[in-house]
PDB file of C-alpha atoms in Angstrom:
ATOM      1  CA  MET A  17      44.345  36.696 -49.737  1.00 48.00           C
ATOM      2  CA  ILE A  18      46.877  38.705 -47.216  1.00 49.00           C
ATOM      3  CA  LEU A  19      45.475  36.727 -44.168  1.00 48.00           C
ATOM      4  CA  LYS A  20      46.600  33.160 -45.695  1.00 58.00           C
ATOM      5  CA  ASN A  21      50.201  34.834 -46.595  1.00 65.00           C
ATOM      6  CA  LYS A  22      50.684  36.138 -43.143  1.00 65.00           C
ATOM      7  CA  LYS A  23      49.805  32.694 -41.936  1.00 67.00           C
ATOM      8  CA  SER A  24      52.064  30.948 -44.391  1.00 63.00           C
ATOM      9  CA  LEU A  25      54.584  33.131 -43.258  1.00 57.00           C
ATOM     10  CA  SER A  26      54.295  32.804 -40.206  1.00 62.00           C
ATOM     11  CA  ILE A  27      54.013  29.033 -40.144  1.00 66.00           C
ATOM     12  CA  LEU A  28      57.165  28.824 -42.381  1.00 55.00           C
ATOM     13  CA  LEU A  29      59.051  31.189 -40.022  1.00 51.00           C
ATOM     14  CA  ALA A  30      58.588  29.226 -37.077  1.00 55.00           C
ATOM     15  CA  LEU A  31      59.607  26.063 -39.045  1.00 51.00           C
ATOM     16  CA  THR A  32      62.651  28.079 -39.676  1.00 50.00           C
ATOM     17  CA  LEU A  33      63.699  28.827 -36.563  1.00 44.00           C
ATOM     18  CA  LEU A  34      62.887  25.123 -35.216  1.00 43.00           C
ATOM     19  CA  PHE A  35      64.874  23.764 -37.622  1.00 44.00           C
ATOM     20  CA  SER A  36      68.069  25.994 -36.713  1.00 41.00           C
ATOM     21  CA  MET A  37      67.706  25.693 -33.243  1.00 40.00           C
ATOM     22  CA  THR A  38      71.144  23.856 -31.962  1.00 38.00           C
ATOM     23  CA  ILE A  39      70.942  22.019 -28.928  1.00 37.00           C
ATOM     24  CA  ALA A  40      74.143  22.089 -26.234  1.00 35.00           C
ATOM     25  CA  VAL A  41      75.359  18.889 -24.977  1.00 36.00           C
ATOM     26  CA  ASN A  42      77.636  18.790 -22.321  1.00 37.00           C
ATOM     27  CA  ALA A  43      80.371  16.240 -22.392  1.00 41.00           C
ATOM     28  CA  GLN A  44      84.141  16.274 -21.126  1.00 39.00           C
ATOM     29  CA  THR A  45      86.485  13.854 -22.938  1.00 38.00           C
ATOM     30  CA  ASN A  46      90.069  13.052 -21.234  1.00 38.00           C
ATOM     31  CA  LEU A  47      92.037  10.897 -23.258  1.00 37.00           C
ATOM     32  CA  THR A  48      94.747   9.392 -22.103  1.00 34.00           C
ATOM     33  CA  SER A  49      97.994   7.087 -23.440  1.00 32.00           C
ATOM     34  CA  ALA A  50     101.007   6.096 -22.302  1.00 33.00           C
ATOM     35  CA  SER A  51     102.246   4.861 -25.232  1.00 33.00           C
ATOM     36  CA  SER A  52     101.094   3.802 -28.652  1.00 36.00           C
ATOM     37  CA  GLN A  53     101.219   0.178 -27.548  1.00 41.00           C
ATOM     38  CA  SER A  54      99.137   0.972 -24.509  1.00 42.00           C
ATOM     39  CA  PRO A  55      96.199   3.136 -24.917  1.00 53.00           C
ATOM     40  CA  GLY A  56      93.123   3.720 -22.569  1.00 60.00           C
ATOM     41  CA  GLY A  57      90.633   6.729 -22.362  1.00 64.00           C
ATOM     42  CA  THR A  58      88.719   7.942 -19.340  1.00 58.00           C
ATOM     43  CA  ILE A  59      85.370   9.870 -20.237  1.00 54.00           C
ATOM     44  CA  GLN A  60      83.410  12.073 -18.191  1.00 49.00           C
ATOM     45  CA  PRO A  61      80.035  13.142 -19.590  1.00 55.00           C
ATOM     46  CA  TYR A  62      77.429  14.560 -17.722  1.00 69.00           C
ATOM     47  CA  TRP A  63      74.970  11.343 -17.296  1.00 83.00           C
ATOM     48  CA  ALA A  64      72.308  11.134 -15.007  1.00 88.00           C
ATOM     49  CA  GLN A  65      73.415   7.830 -13.443  1.00 92.00           C
ATOM     50  CA  THR A  66      76.881   8.002 -13.994  1.00 93.00           C
ATOM     51  CA  SER A  67      80.095   9.439 -12.817  1.00 91.00           C
ATOM     52  CA  THR A  68      83.406   8.309 -14.676  1.00 92.00           C
ATOM     53  CA  ILE A  69      83.801   5.765 -17.185  1.00 94.00           C
ATOM     54  CA  THR A  70      87.313   4.466 -17.801  1.00 95.00           C
ATOM     55  CA  ILE A  71      88.169   2.123 -20.994  1.00 96.00           C
ATOM     56  CA  GLY A  72      90.958   0.353 -22.385  1.00 97.00           C
ATOM     57  CA  LEU A  73      92.603  -2.163 -24.928  1.00 98.00           C
ATOM     58  CA  SER A  74      96.405  -2.342 -25.104  1.00 97.00           C
ATOM     59  CA  PHE A  75      98.581  -5.240 -27.025  1.00 98.00           C
ATOM     60  CA  SER A  76     101.774  -6.225 -26.036  1.00 97.00           C
ATOM     61  CA  GLY A  77     102.568  -8.677 -29.453  1.00 96.00           C
ATOM     62  CA  SER A  78      99.596 -11.171 -29.050  1.00 97.00           C
ATOM     63  CA  LYS A  79      98.368 -11.058 -25.657  1.00 98.00           C
ATOM     64  CA  GLY A  80      95.666  -8.004 -25.338  1.00 98.00           C
ATOM     65  CA  THR A  81      94.413  -6.385 -22.264  1.00 98.00           C
ATOM     66  CA  LEU A  82      90.924  -4.972 -21.448  1.00 98.00           C
ATOM     67  CA  SER A  83      90.104  -2.748 -18.770  1.00 97.00           C
ATOM     68  CA  TYR A  84      86.919  -1.089 -18.123  1.00 97.00           C
ATOM     69  CA  SER A  85      85.657   0.528 -14.859  1.00 97.00           C
ATOM     70  CA  VAL A  86      82.409   2.831 -14.128  1.00 96.00           C
ATOM     71  CA  LEU A  87      81.268   4.610 -11.116  1.00 96.00           C
ATOM     72  CA  GLY A  88      77.904   5.255 -10.835  1.00 96.00           C
ATOM     73  CA  ASN A  89      76.663   8.583  -8.643  1.00 95.00           C
ATOM     74  CA  SER A  90      75.814   8.392  -5.072  1.00 95.00           C
ATOM     75  CA  GLY A  91      72.720   5.905  -4.495  1.00 96.00           C
ATOM     76  CA  THR A  92      73.825   3.547  -7.222  1.00 97.00           C
ATOM     77  CA  THR A  93      72.822   0.017  -6.066  1.00 97.00           C
ATOM     78  CA  LYS A  94      74.038  -2.313  -8.967  1.00 98.00           C
ATOM     79  CA  ILE A  95      75.849  -2.196 -12.558  1.00 98.00           C
ATOM     80  CA  ASP A  96      75.675  -4.705 -14.785  1.00 97.00           C
ATOM     81  CA  GLY A  97      77.883  -5.108 -17.746  1.00 98.00           C
ATOM     82  CA  VAL A  98      78.390  -7.094 -21.184  1.00 98.00           C
ATOM     83  CA  ALA A  99      81.773  -6.616 -22.649  1.00 98.00           C
ATOM     84  CA  VAL A 100      82.557  -7.810 -26.637  1.00 98.00           C
ATOM     85  CA  LEU A 101      85.833  -8.041 -28.570  1.00 98.00           C
ATOM     86  CA  GLU A 102      85.620  -7.933 -32.239  1.00 98.00           C
ATOM     87  CA  ARG A 103      88.435  -7.918 -35.221  1.00 98.00           C
ATOM     88  CA  LEU A 104      88.102  -5.333 -37.764  1.00 98.00           C
ATOM     89  CA  ASN A 105      87.834  -7.158 -41.267  1.00 97.00           C
ATOM     90  CA  SER A 106      89.148  -5.981 -44.585  1.00 96.00           C
ATOM     91  CA  ASN A 107      85.903  -4.879 -45.725  1.00 97.00           C
ATOM     92  CA  GLY A 108      85.166  -2.800 -42.617  1.00 96.00           C
ATOM     93  CA  THR A 109      82.983  -5.133 -41.141  1.00 97.00           C
ATOM     94  CA  TYR A 110      83.741  -6.244 -37.634  1.00 98.00           C
ATOM     95  CA  THR A 111      83.938  -9.838 -36.518  1.00 98.00           C
ATOM     96  CA  GLU A 112      83.026 -10.871 -32.658  1.00 98.00           C
ATOM     97  CA  ILE A 113      86.101 -12.675 -31.476  1.00 98.00           C
ATOM     98  CA  THR A 114      84.503 -13.101 -27.816  1.00 98.00           C
ATOM     99  CA  ARG A 115      82.019 -12.212 -25.421  1.00 98.00           C
ATOM    100  CA  TRP A 116      82.120 -11.890 -21.704  1.00 98.00           C
ATOM    101  CA  THR A 117      78.556 -11.502 -19.899  1.00 98.00           C
ATOM    102  CA  GLY A 118      77.211 -11.791 -16.654  1.00 97.00           C
ATOM    103  CA  ILE A 119      79.450  -8.812 -15.270  1.00 98.00           C
ATOM    104  CA  THR A 120      77.893  -7.400 -12.333  1.00 98.00           C
ATOM    105  CA  ILE A 121      78.175  -6.282  -8.883  1.00 98.00           C
ATOM    106  CA  ASN A 122      75.945  -4.271  -6.374  1.00 98.00           C
ATOM    107  CA  SER A 123      77.575  -1.425  -5.756  1.00 97.00           C
ATOM    108  CA  ASP A 124      78.252   2.031  -7.110  1.00 97.00           C
ATOM    109  CA  TYR A 125      81.764   0.801  -8.631  1.00 98.00           C
ATOM    110  CA  LEU A 126      82.640  -1.646 -11.119  1.00 98.00           C
ATOM    111  CA  PRO A 127      86.296  -2.426 -12.221  1.00 98.00           C
ATOM    112  CA  TRP A 128      86.471  -4.903 -14.990  1.00 98.00           C
ATOM    113  CA  ASN A 129      89.392  -6.367 -16.728  1.00 97.00           C
ATOM    114  CA  ALA A 130      90.487  -9.556 -18.664  1.00 98.00           C
ATOM    115  CA  THR A 131      93.367 -10.317 -20.877  1.00 98.00           C
ATOM    116  CA  TYR A 132      93.222 -12.363 -24.525  1.00 98.00           C
ATOM    117  CA  TYR A 133      95.496 -13.591 -26.782  1.00 98.00           C
ATOM    118  CA  VAL A 134      95.126 -12.765 -30.413  1.00 98.00           C
ATOM    119  CA  SER A 135      96.529 -12.514 -33.859  1.00 97.00           C
ATOM    120  CA  THR A 136      99.097  -9.762 -34.392  1.00 97.00           C
ATOM    121  CA  GLY A 137      98.482  -7.462 -37.294  1.00 97.00           C
ATOM    122  CA  TYR A 138      94.461  -6.723 -37.104  1.00 97.00           C
ATOM    123  CA  THR A 139      92.489  -3.953 -35.603  1.00 98.00           C
ATOM    124  CA  TYR A 140      90.487  -4.755 -32.642  1.00 98.00           C
ATOM    125  CA  ARG A 141      87.645  -3.274 -31.059  1.00 98.00           C
ATOM    126  CA  PHE A 142      86.432  -3.394 -27.544  1.00 98.00           C
ATOM    127  CA  THR A 143      82.733  -2.318 -26.337  1.00 98.00           C
ATOM    128  CA  PHE A 144      81.781  -2.818 -23.149  1.00 98.00           C
ATOM    129  CA  THR A 145      77.954  -1.983 -22.357  1.00 98.00           C
ATOM    130  CA  CYS A 146      77.581  -1.371 -18.701  1.00 97.00           C
ATOM    131  CA  THR A 147      73.382  -0.898 -17.107  1.00 98.00           C
ATOM    132  CA  VAL A 148      73.688   1.591 -13.644  1.00 98.00           C
ATOM    133  CA  TYR A 149      71.177   0.752 -11.879  1.00 98.00           C
ATOM    134  CA  ARG A 150      70.247   4.002  -9.038  1.00 96.00           C
ATOM    135  CA  ASN A 151      67.487   5.330  -7.686  1.00 93.00           C
ATOM    136  CA  GLY A 152      64.699   2.975  -9.107  1.00 94.00           C
ATOM    137  CA  THR A 153      65.739   3.899 -12.620  1.00 95.00           C
ATOM    138  CA  THR A 154      68.097   2.742 -14.941  1.00 96.00           C
ATOM    139  CA  GLU A 155      71.224   3.664 -17.585  1.00 96.00           C
ATOM    140  CA  THR A 156      72.568   1.794 -20.232  1.00 96.00           C
ATOM    141  CA  ILE A 157      75.953   3.073 -22.316  1.00 96.00           C
ATOM    142  CA  PRO A 158      77.645   1.670 -24.493  1.00 95.00           C
ATOM    143  CA  MET A 159      81.642   2.457 -24.904  1.00 95.00           C
ATOM    144  CA  SER A 160      83.854   1.215 -27.652  1.00 96.00           C
ATOM    145  CA  TYR A 161      87.597   1.542 -27.681  1.00 96.00           C
ATOM    146  CA  SER A 162      89.922   0.324 -30.555  1.00 97.00           C
ATOM    147  CA  ASN A 163      93.775  -0.434 -30.605  1.00 97.00           C
ATOM    148  CA  THR A 164      95.833  -2.688 -33.214  1.00 97.00           C
ATOM    149  CA  ALA A 165      98.137  -5.813 -32.190  1.00 97.00           C
ATOM    150  CA  TYR A 166     101.292  -5.395 -33.432  1.00 95.00           C
TER     151      TYR A 166
END
């Protein structure tokens, strides 16, 4: 009976240690904003294929400017992307306004920008999903940024 209790205690202790472990995640965030009307952000996480991603969504009245860039690590041969602009609804869901597909470059750097006219008084979310190809592997990274058109 004592042996069974020791075994149960050991298993319980092992499970407790397993579930109480913390996992460290390395990331560096540098969000910058020229003004409340033209925010943008640079996020520099520690990914395997990607060095730097910059995303921005700004408005001047109803004119929206969307910008994105990704820099792959040395050896990157191709970057693909899909951009989506959505509007926040009063119930908290998003409605897709427009989508850009077929964004691609055979290089380690992909700059992209677009202009799109929207209705003022709404919050919009710009999502860019890129796939970075490097040394026979791929890394897919979705990034989003939200802002309100006044």
